[in-house]
Amino acid sequence: MTSTRDYLTHCQSLAVMGGTFDPIHYGHITVAEAVLASFAPQRVLFMPCGQPPHKNNADISAAEHRYQMTLLATCDHPFFDVSRMEIDREGASYTIDTARKLKSSCAPDAKLYFIIGADALAQLLTWKNAEELLETVHFIAVPRPGYTKKDMNATIAAINKRCNERIFLLDMKKIDISSTKVRRHFAQGKSVRTLVPRPVEDYAHAHNLYRGSFSFDAVKTSLQKRLSTKRFVHTLGVIKEAEQLARFYGADVEKARWAALLHDCAKEYSTDKKRALCAKWGIDLNSTHFAQVDLTHGPMGAESAKRDFYVTDPEILQAIRYHSTGHGHMTLLDKIVMLADFIEPYRDDYPPLAQMRKHAYTHMDKALLVGIKYTIKEETQANHPVHPDGYNALAALKNGGKK
Ligand code: ATP
Ligand code: MG
């Protein structure tokens, strides 16, 4: 295995993609691919900057995070590499220092290209030691929204006149993605799926980089779009009831409202989508589930809560997983979410509803027992198989009642 330093010594041509990468996005990656295709450098070296001279450092994520995300986004590409050169260097990251260093590390006649977007090109002459920089490396200028080809050509012509044809224009369609847009999407809880690779999205969430994305209200708004009106209203009812039950029984109110919010998040997926997701997410479709795929919406909801809404708390995930079947060892939180689902205030009437509401705040187990028995009876009458977890829940609640 060769290190970056090793291959630099033999490198005949290298394209450097410098940037803040806060975070790296598909715009950067697509540009790098286009440079590979048009200029055929041996590698594209992504160079996250340490302290950008042109940006307010207080607003920028830690260099190590930006480096890790850049690595995650590029590591499976055989011709992409990431360098720590700028983030490991003290002080502001000036491109001239990087250019000098690379020039002295590569083969003497190596061709060095620096890739810059139209916005950076417009500022190029203000960069430190701009003339020396232009003598040291070539630049590949890339179109970006907000900059016309005419403007770019004029800037390139003006610089090339002074510095002897050092800038090439990459002919490609403009890509309307910026890190600013990605951060805004994160902050507003909007999808970033078309903007950044999934591992970058996961990393940003895991490290809470662009906060606000998955606040309770942001998730609620997102679910309102995902669910039918009827189901969304039901969800609001379950939240209300679960909060009330949690307060009454001294459970964690915050966990109860999160589990209630997400309990049906996967319920309205089509049967085919549920089957496909079960296969993809490794949810066991045993015969009982298979006969009634709707029963998977509990485990699938827990997976979706984890994967799509970044819920990590195992107690919340468990309450979502078992809210429709129950199970043999239900926690207080599991019971609260299941009961809230049965009795929430917007429920259409069904035979044991009044009885369950009567018991809910005096004998919770009794209320649940009534609900589970009723469900099992209904399913049996409809010739639907009953999930074994339902029988386990029933047995445990009966036993608990005898104690
Ligand atoms: P921010 O919005 O935070 O400024 P950015 O999207 O501009 O982020 P940078 O890390 O600042 O990303 O950019 C690194 C380099 O990549 C710059 O030269 C920039 O012009 C270029 N670049 C970024 N996005 C694009 C894009 N969509 N098309 C072409 N070039 C891009
Ligand atoms: Mg920028």
mmCIF file with all atom_site columns, N, CA, C and O and ligand atoms in Angstrom, residues 20 55 119 144, ligand 2:
data_model
loop_
_atom_site.group_PDB
_atom_site.id
_atom_site.type_symbol
_atom_site.label_atom_id
_atom_site.label_alt_id
_atom_site.label_comp_id
_atom_site.label_asym_id
_atom_site.label_entity_id
_atom_site.label_seq_id
_atom_site.pdbx_PDB_ins_code
_atom_site.Cartn_x
_atom_site.Cartn_y
_atom_site.Cartn_z
_atom_site.occupancy
_atom_site.B_iso_or_equiv
_atom_site.pdbx_formal_charge
_atom_site.auth_seq_id
_atom_site.auth_comp_id
_atom_site.auth_asym_id
_atom_site.auth_atom_id
_atom_site.pdbx_PDB_model_num
ATOM   1  N  N  . THR A 1 20  ? -13.308 24.075 1.942   1.00 0.00 ? 20  THR A N  1
ATOM   2  C  CA . THR A 1 20  ? -13.624 23.970 3.370   1.00 0.00 ? 20  THR A CA 1
ATOM   3  C  C  . THR A 1 20  ? -14.306 22.626 3.636   1.00 0.00 ? 20  THR A C  1
ATOM   4  O  O  . THR A 1 20  ? -14.152 22.044 4.702   1.00 0.00 ? 20  THR A O  1
ATOM   5  N  N  . LYS A 1 55  ? -12.815 32.897 5.425   1.00 0.00 ? 55  LYS A N  1
ATOM   6  C  CA . LYS A 1 55  ? -14.081 32.613 6.120   1.00 0.00 ? 55  LYS A CA 1
ATOM   7  C  C  . LYS A 1 55  ? -13.930 32.843 7.618   1.00 0.00 ? 55  LYS A C  1
ATOM   8  O  O  . LYS A 1 55  ? -12.837 32.784 8.157   1.00 0.00 ? 55  LYS A O  1
ATOM   9  N  N  . ASP A 1 119 ? -16.813 30.985 -8.229  1.00 0.00 ? 119 ASP A N  1
ATOM   10 C  CA . ASP A 1 119 ? -16.800 31.969 -7.133  1.00 0.00 ? 119 ASP A CA 1
ATOM   11 C  C  . ASP A 1 119 ? -15.379 32.208 -6.645  1.00 0.00 ? 119 ASP A C  1
ATOM   12 O  O  . ASP A 1 119 ? -14.957 33.359 -6.430  1.00 0.00 ? 119 ASP A O  1
ATOM   13 N  N  . ARG A 1 144 ? -20.245 27.635 -12.004 1.00 0.00 ? 144 ARG A N  1
ATOM   14 C  CA . ARG A 1 144 ? -21.136 27.519 -10.838 1.00 0.00 ? 144 ARG A CA 1
ATOM   15 C  C  . ARG A 1 144 ? -22.315 28.448 -11.036 1.00 0.00 ? 144 ARG A C  1
ATOM   16 O  O  . ARG A 1 144 ? -22.149 29.501 -11.669 1.00 0.00 ? 144 ARG A O  1
HETATM 17 MG MG . MG  B 2 .   ? -17.518 28.183 -1.034  1.00 0.00 ? 2   MG  B MG 1
#
